[in-house]
Coordinates of C-alpha atoms (C1' of nucleotides) in Angstrom, one line a residue:
Chain A
M1 CA -19.7 -18.6 -33.5
R2 CA -20.9 -18.8 -29.9
S3 CA -22.6 -15.6 -29.4
M4 CA -22.7 -13.1 -26.7
S5 CA -26.3 -13.3 -25.3
N6 CA -28.2 -10.4 -24.4
N7 CA -29.4 -10.5 -28.1
G8 CA -33.0 -10.0 -27.2
G9 CA -33.8 -13.6 -27.6
S10 CA -34.9 -15.8 -24.8
K11 CA -32.5 -17.1 -22.2
I12 CA -34.7 -20.0 -21.6
H13 CA -32.7 -23.2 -22.1
G14 CA -35.0 -26.1 -23.0
N15 CA -38.8 -26.0 -23.2
L16 CA -40.4 -23.5 -20.8
T17 CA -43.1 -26.1 -19.6
E18 CA -40.3 -28.5 -18.9
R19 CA -38.2 -26.0 -16.8
M20 CA -41.3 -25.1 -14.9
D21 CA -42.1 -28.7 -14.1
A22 CA -38.6 -29.4 -13.0
F23 CA -38.9 -26.4 -10.8
K24 CA -41.9 -27.6 -9.3
E25 CA -40.3 -31.0 -8.6
R26 CA -37.2 -29.3 -7.1
C27 CA -39.5 -27.4 -4.6
R28 CA -41.4 -30.6 -3.6
Q29 CA -37.9 -32.3 -3.2
A30 CA -37.1 -29.5 -0.9
G31 CA -40.2 -29.7 1.1
L32 CA -41.5 -26.4 -0.1
K33 CA -44.9 -25.6 -1.4
V34 CA -45.5 -24.7 -5.0
T35 CA -47.5 -21.5 -4.6
P36 CA -48.8 -19.3 -7.5
Q37 CA -46.5 -16.5 -6.4
R38 CA -43.4 -18.8 -6.5
I39 CA -44.5 -20.0 -10.0
A40 CA -44.9 -16.4 -11.2
V41 CA -41.7 -15.2 -9.6
F42 CA -39.6 -18.1 -11.2
R43 CA -41.1 -17.9 -14.6
T44 CA -40.5 -14.0 -14.7
L45 CA -36.9 -14.7 -13.8
I46 CA -36.1 -17.2 -16.5
E47 CA -38.1 -15.2 -19.1
S48 CA -35.9 -12.0 -18.3
N49 CA -32.4 -11.7 -19.7
E50 CA -31.4 -8.6 -17.9
H51 CA -30.2 -10.0 -14.5
P52 CA -33.2 -8.5 -12.7
S53 CA -32.9 -7.1 -9.1
A54 CA -35.7 -7.9 -6.9
E55 CA -37.4 -4.6 -7.7
M56 CA -37.2 -5.4 -11.4
V57 CA -38.8 -8.7 -11.0
F58 CA -41.5 -7.2 -8.8
R59 CA -42.4 -4.7 -11.2
Q60 CA -42.8 -7.3 -14.1
V61 CA -44.5 -10.1 -12.0
R62 CA -47.0 -7.6 -10.9
K63 CA -48.4 -7.3 -14.3
I64 CA -49.7 -10.6 -14.2
F65 CA -50.0 -10.9 -10.4
P66 CA -51.1 -7.4 -9.0
N67 CA -51.3 -8.3 -5.3
I68 CA -47.9 -10.0 -4.9
S69 CA -45.7 -8.1 -2.2
M70 CA -42.1 -7.2 -2.4
D71 CA -41.5 -9.3 0.4
T72 CA -42.7 -12.5 -1.3
V73 CA -40.6 -11.5 -4.4
N74 CA -37.5 -11.1 -2.3
R75 CA -38.0 -14.2 -0.3
T76 CA -38.7 -16.3 -3.3
L77 CA -35.4 -15.0 -5.2
L78 CA -33.5 -16.0 -2.1
M79 CA -35.2 -19.3 -1.9
L80 CA -34.3 -19.9 -5.5
K81 CA -30.8 -19.3 -4.8
E82 CA -31.0 -21.6 -1.9
I83 CA -32.2 -24.5 -3.9
G84 CA -30.0 -23.8 -6.6
A85 CA -32.6 -22.7 -9.2
A86 CA -30.9 -19.2 -9.6
I87 CA -27.8 -17.4 -8.9
V88 CA -26.9 -14.2 -7.7
V89 CA -24.5 -12.5 -10.2
P90 CA -21.4 -11.1 -8.6
G91 CA -21.3 -7.3 -8.4
L92 CA -20.0 -4.4 -7.0
G93 CA -22.5 -3.3 -4.4
G94 CA -26.1 -2.0 -5.1
P95 CA -29.2 -4.4 -5.3
K96 CA -28.6 -7.9 -5.7
R97 CA -29.1 -9.2 -9.4
F98 CA -30.3 -12.5 -10.1
D99 CA -29.9 -15.0 -12.9
G100 CA -32.2 -17.9 -13.7
N101 CA -29.6 -19.2 -16.1
I102 CA -27.6 -21.7 -14.2
Q103 CA -25.6 -23.0 -17.0
P104 CA -21.9 -22.1 -16.8
H105 CA -21.4 -18.8 -18.2
H106 CA -19.5 -15.5 -17.3
H107 CA -20.3 -12.0 -16.9
L108 CA -19.3 -8.3 -18.1
I109 CA -20.3 -5.7 -16.1
C110 CA -20.3 -2.1 -17.4
M111 CA -19.0 0.3 -14.7
K112 CA -21.1 3.0 -16.0
C113 CA -24.6 1.9 -16.9
K114 CA -24.4 -1.2 -14.5
K115 CA -25.5 -3.3 -17.5
I116 CA -24.7 -7.0 -17.0
I117 CA -23.9 -9.0 -20.0
D118 CA -23.6 -12.6 -20.3
F119 CA -21.0 -14.5 -22.4
Y120 CA -20.2 -18.1 -23.1
H121 CA -16.7 -19.3 -23.5
E122 CA -16.0 -22.9 -23.0
P123 CA -12.2 -22.4 -22.1
F124 CA -13.3 -20.6 -19.1
D125 CA -15.6 -23.1 -18.0
N126 CA -12.8 -25.5 -17.6
I127 CA -10.0 -23.3 -15.9
Q128 CA -8.2 -25.4 -13.4
V129 CA -8.1 -24.1 -9.9
P130 CA -4.8 -24.6 -8.2
Q131 CA -4.6 -27.7 -5.7
R132 CA -3.5 -25.5 -3.0
V133 CA -6.8 -23.6 -3.3
K134 CA -9.0 -26.7 -3.7
R135 CA -7.4 -28.1 -0.5
A136 CA -8.4 -24.9 1.5
F137 CA -11.7 -24.3 0.0
A138 CA -14.6 -26.3 -1.2
V139 CA -15.1 -24.5 -4.7
S140 CA -18.9 -24.7 -5.8
R141 CA -18.8 -22.2 -8.6
I142 CA -16.2 -20.7 -10.8
T143 CA -16.8 -17.5 -12.9
V144 CA -14.8 -15.1 -14.9
Y145 CA -15.8 -11.7 -14.1
L146 CA -15.0 -8.6 -16.3
E147 CA -15.2 -5.1 -15.5
G148 CA -15.2 -2.3 -18.2
L149 CA -17.4 -0.2 -20.3
C150 CA -20.0 -1.5 -22.7
D151 CA -20.3 -0.4 -26.2
K152 CA -22.7 2.5 -25.4
C153 CA -20.8 3.8 -22.6
R154 CA -17.2 3.7 -23.7
P155 CA -15.7 6.7 -25.6
K156 CA -16.3 6.4 -29.3
R157 CA -13.6 4.6 -31.2
Chain B
M1 CA 5.1 -21.9 -3.7
R2 CA 3.1 -18.8 -4.1
S3 CA 0.9 -18.7 -1.1
M4 CA -2.6 -18.0 -0.6
S5 CA -2.6 -14.7 1.4
N6 CA -4.6 -13.9 4.3
N7 CA -2.0 -15.4 6.2
G8 CA -1.9 -12.8 8.8
G9 CA 1.0 -10.9 7.1
S10 CA 0.8 -7.6 5.8
K11 CA -0.6 -7.1 2.2
I12 CA 1.3 -4.1 1.8
H13 CA 3.6 -4.3 -1.5
G14 CA 6.6 -2.1 -1.1
N15 CA 7.5 0.2 1.5
L16 CA 4.7 1.8 3.5
T17 CA 6.1 5.4 3.1
E18 CA 6.4 4.9 -0.6
R19 CA 2.9 3.9 -0.9
M20 CA 1.7 6.9 1.0
D21 CA 3.8 9.2 -0.9
A22 CA 2.7 7.8 -4.1
F23 CA -0.9 8.1 -3.1
K24 CA -0.5 11.8 -2.1
E25 CA 1.0 12.3 -5.4
R26 CA -1.9 10.6 -7.2
C27 CA -4.3 12.9 -5.2
R28 CA -2.5 16.0 -6.3
Q29 CA -2.6 14.9 -9.9
A30 CA -6.2 14.3 -9.7
G31 CA -6.7 17.7 -8.3
L32 CA -7.7 16.3 -4.9
K33 CA -6.5 17.6 -1.5
V34 CA -4.3 15.6 0.8
T35 CA -6.2 15.9 4.0
P36 CA -5.3 13.9 7.2
Q37 CA -8.7 12.0 7.0
R38 CA -7.9 10.7 3.5
I39 CA -4.4 9.7 4.6
A40 CA -5.7 7.9 7.6
V41 CA -8.4 6.0 5.6
F42 CA -6.0 4.9 2.9
R43 CA -3.3 3.8 5.4
T44 CA -6.1 1.9 7.2
L45 CA -7.1 0.3 4.1
I46 CA -3.6 -0.9 2.8
E47 CA -2.8 -2.1 6.3
S48 CA -6.1 -4.3 6.3
N49 CA -6.0 -7.8 4.7
E50 CA -9.6 -8.6 5.3
H51 CA -11.2 -6.5 2.6
P52 CA -12.9 -4.4 4.9
S53 CA -16.4 -2.6 4.3
A54 CA -16.6 1.1 4.9
E55 CA -17.9 0.3 8.4
M56 CA -15.0 -1.9 9.2
V57 CA -12.6 0.9 8.0
F58 CA -14.4 3.4 10.1
R59 CA -14.3 1.5 13.2
Q60 CA -10.5 1.0 12.7
V61 CA -9.6 4.5 11.7
R62 CA -11.4 5.9 14.6
K63 CA -8.8 4.4 16.9
I64 CA -6.4 6.9 15.6
F65 CA -8.8 9.6 14.3
P66 CA -11.7 9.7 16.8
N67 CA -13.6 12.6 15.1
I68 CA -13.7 11.2 11.6
S69 CA -17.2 10.7 10.3
M70 CA -18.6 7.7 8.5
D71 CA -19.5 9.8 5.5
T72 CA -15.9 10.9 5.2
V73 CA -14.7 7.4 5.2
N74 CA -17.4 6.3 2.8
R75 CA -16.6 9.1 0.3
T76 CA -12.8 8.6 0.6
L77 CA -13.2 5.0 -0.2
L78 CA -15.4 5.8 -3.4
M79 CA -12.6 8.5 -4.2
L80 CA -9.9 5.8 -3.9
K81 CA -11.9 3.6 -6.2
E82 CA -12.4 6.5 -8.7
I83 CA -8.6 7.4 -8.9
G84 CA -7.8 3.9 -9.1
A85 CA -5.9 3.4 -5.6
A86 CA -8.5 0.9 -4.5
I87 CA -10.9 -1.8 -6.0
V88 CA -14.1 -3.0 -4.8
V89 CA -14.2 -6.6 -4.3
P90 CA -17.1 -8.4 -6.4
G91 CA -19.5 -9.9 -4.2
L92 CA -23.1 -11.0 -3.8
G93 CA -24.7 -8.0 -2.3
G94 CA -24.4 -6.6 1.1
P95 CA -22.0 -3.9 2.2
K96 CA -19.1 -3.0 -0.4
R97 CA -15.9 -4.7 0.3
F98 CA -12.9 -2.5 -0.6
D99 CA -9.2 -3.7 -1.4
G100 CA -6.3 -1.6 -1.3
N101 CA -4.2 -4.2 -3.0
I102 CA -4.5 -3.4 -6.8
Q103 CA -2.0 -6.1 -7.9
P104 CA -3.5 -8.6 -10.2
H105 CA -5.2 -11.3 -7.9
H106 CA -8.3 -13.2 -7.5
H107 CA -10.9 -13.8 -4.8
L108 CA -12.5 -16.8 -3.1
I109 CA -15.8 -15.9 -1.2
C110 CA -17.1 -18.2 1.6
M111 CA -20.8 -18.3 1.1
K112 CA -21.3 -19.0 4.6
C113 CA -19.0 -16.5 6.7
K114 CA -18.7 -14.2 4.0
K115 CA -14.9 -14.2 4.3
I116 CA -13.0 -13.0 1.2
I117 CA -9.7 -14.8 0.6
D118 CA -7.2 -13.4 -1.9
F119 CA -5.3 -15.8 -4.0
Y120 CA -2.5 -15.4 -6.6
H121 CA -2.3 -17.5 -9.7
E122 CA -0.4 -16.1 -12.6
P123 CA -2.1 -18.2 -15.2
F124 CA -5.4 -16.6 -14.3
D125 CA -3.9 -13.1 -14.7
N126 CA -3.2 -13.8 -18.3
I127 CA -6.2 -15.5 -19.4
Q128 CA -7.4 -14.5 -22.8
V129 CA -10.6 -12.9 -23.3
P130 CA -12.2 -13.8 -26.7
Q131 CA -12.0 -11.2 -29.6
R132 CA -15.8 -10.9 -30.0
V133 CA -16.0 -9.8 -26.3
K134 CA -13.1 -7.3 -26.7
R135 CA -14.8 -5.8 -29.7
A136 CA -17.9 -5.0 -27.9
F137 CA -16.6 -4.0 -24.5
A138 CA -13.6 -2.2 -23.1
V139 CA -12.4 -4.6 -20.7
S140 CA -10.6 -3.0 -17.8
R141 CA -10.2 -5.6 -15.1
I142 CA -10.3 -9.4 -15.3
T143 CA -10.8 -11.5 -12.3
V144 CA -11.6 -15.1 -11.5
Y145 CA -14.2 -15.3 -8.8
L146 CA -14.8 -18.5 -6.8
E147 CA -17.7 -19.3 -4.4
G148 CA -17.5 -22.2 -2.1
L149 CA -17.0 -22.9 1.7
C150 CA -14.0 -21.9 3.5
D151 CA -12.0 -24.4 5.6
K152 CA -13.9 -23.6 8.7
C153 CA -17.2 -23.5 7.2
R154 CA -17.2 -26.6 5.1
P155 CA -18.4 -29.9 6.5
K156 CA -15.5 -31.7 8.0
R157 CA -13.4 -34.0 5.7
Chain C
dC1 C1' -56.7 -30.2 9.2
dT2 C1' -51.9 -28.5 9.5
dC3 C1' -48.2 -26.1 8.6
dT4 C1' -45.9 -23.4 5.5
dG5 C1' -46.2 -19.2 2.8
dT6 C1' -48.2 -14.5 1.9
dG7 C1' -48.9 -9.6 2.9
dC8 C1' -48.4 -5.8 5.7
dA9 C1' -46.0 -2.9 8.7
dA10 C1' -42.0 -1.7 11.0
dA11 C1' -37.4 -2.2 11.8
dC12 C1' -33.1 -2.2 9.9
dA13 C1' -28.6 -1.8 7.3
dC14 C1' -26.2 0.8 4.2
dT15 C1' -25.5 4.7 1.1
dT16 C1' -26.3 9.3 -0.7
dT17 C1' -27.3 14.3 -0.4
dG18 C1' -27.6 19.3 1.1
dC19 C1' -25.4 22.6 3.7
dA20 C1' -22.6 25.5 6.9
dG21 C1' -18.2 25.9 8.6
dC22 C1' -13.2 24.4 8.2
dT23 C1' -8.9 23.8 6.0
dA24 C1' -5.0 22.6 2.5
dA25 C1' -2.9 24.7 -0.8
Chain D
dT1 C1' -7.9 33.7 0.0
dT2 C1' -10.7 30.2 -2.0
dA3 C1' -12.0 26.0 -3.7
dG4 C1' -12.6 21.8 -2.0
dC5 C1' -13.4 18.8 2.3
dT6 C1' -15.6 17.7 6.6
dG7 C1' -18.9 16.6 9.9
dC8 C1' -23.7 16.7 10.9
dA9 C1' -28.3 15.5 9.9
dA10 C1' -31.9 13.9 7.1
dA11 C1' -33.5 11.4 3.4
dG12 C1' -33.1 7.5 0.4
dT13 C1' -32.7 2.8 -1.2
dG14 C1' -32.5 -2.0 -0.4
dT15 C1' -33.4 -5.9 2.7
dT16 C1' -35.0 -8.3 6.8
dT17 C1' -38.3 -9.5 10.6
dG18 C1' -42.7 -10.6 13.3
dC19 C1' -47.0 -11.7 13.1
dA20 C1' -51.8 -12.8 11.9
dC21 C1' -54.5 -14.7 8.2
dA22 C1' -54.7 -17.5 3.8
dG23 C1' -54.1 -21.5 1.2
dA24 C1' -51.3 -25.7 -0.3
dG25 C1' -50.7 -30.5 0.5

DNA sequence: CTCTGTGCAAACACTTTGCAGCTAA
DNA sequence: TTAGCTGCAAAGTGTTTGCACAGAG
C-alpha cells in the first residue's frame, strides 16, 4: 500500500549527496553562485517533512549556521521555487509553506492546526484537464487539494 | 459546453434577493446580528467574480458605504468563511482571496499576474479520495488546483 | 578581480487585538 | 435593555527593499 507520508521518515528521494550535487549543478546552470548559505537552506528544506515556513527553516538552519539572516533564508527559498527546486504549498493565507519534494503529490490541510500532510495517489497525478482549459491556460502543475480536519483535531469517532 | 467563468457575467447563482435572504437567515441561525455592514460586504463579495482580497472588497464596498472600516470588512469576511457563506481560495501566499461562490468548482492561478480563474468540471467534483486518506482525515472540501500562465501572461503561441 | 550574494536595517503589507461607544434585536 | 458589532488605534506577523561589505567564481 502506498503510504501517506509524514510518517517520520525522511522525505528525501534518492541519495542526499546526489540531490545536493544536482542542486549545485542546477544553480550553476541558472548562473547562481553556490554559497554555503544556499546549501544549508536547501539541505534543511529537503530534510524536513513538515512543509516549513521561512521562519521554520530559519530556526532550523541557524543550528548549524548561526550567522545566517532571515532575509537570506527567505530569498533562498524564493530562489528555490524560481529554479524549480522547491514548490510553495497552496494554502489559505498565513506564511508561505515550502516543500523540497517536487515529485507529484497532493496535500491535505488541517483547518484547525494548519498541519500539511502529503499523500501520494497515482490516479490523481494523471487527472485529465479539459481541453478548453488547456487552450486558455498553460498548465504547469496540477494538484488535488483537500481541506478538513486531521486525526488529532477532528471530533472523536 | 460548460464555460470557464470569469466571463464578465455575474457569478451569482440564483436570485440576488434570495441569496441575501438566505444569508440573513444563516446569520440569525448562527446567533449573529444582521448589520448593514455585513449585508454590504456579503453583497459585494457575491457580486464580484475576481476572488477579491479584503482590500479589494473594502475599496468596492466603500463606494456605497463610505464609513465602513477595513477591520469590519476583514472580520466580516472571516465570519463568512466561518459560517460557510464564503470560501478562501487556496493560493501561494499574499493576501487571502475570498470567493462567495460555494458551488463545487476549481481554480487556475496565473503564476505571473496572480489572476484566479474559476472553472467547472463535473468529473473533478466527484473524484474519489482513497480510503486510507478518509480514515485518517475528515475531508470537508476537495479542489483541483492548477498553476500555470494565463492567456495574457504566457509566451505567444 | 568582478559581480553576485549576504547581513543589516528600515520599510512595507497584511492581519489581529483592545477598547469605548453604538445599534440590532 | 443588552449582548454583540463597529471604528479607531496600535501592535503583531510576515515579506520586501536598499545598501555597503564579503566572498564565490
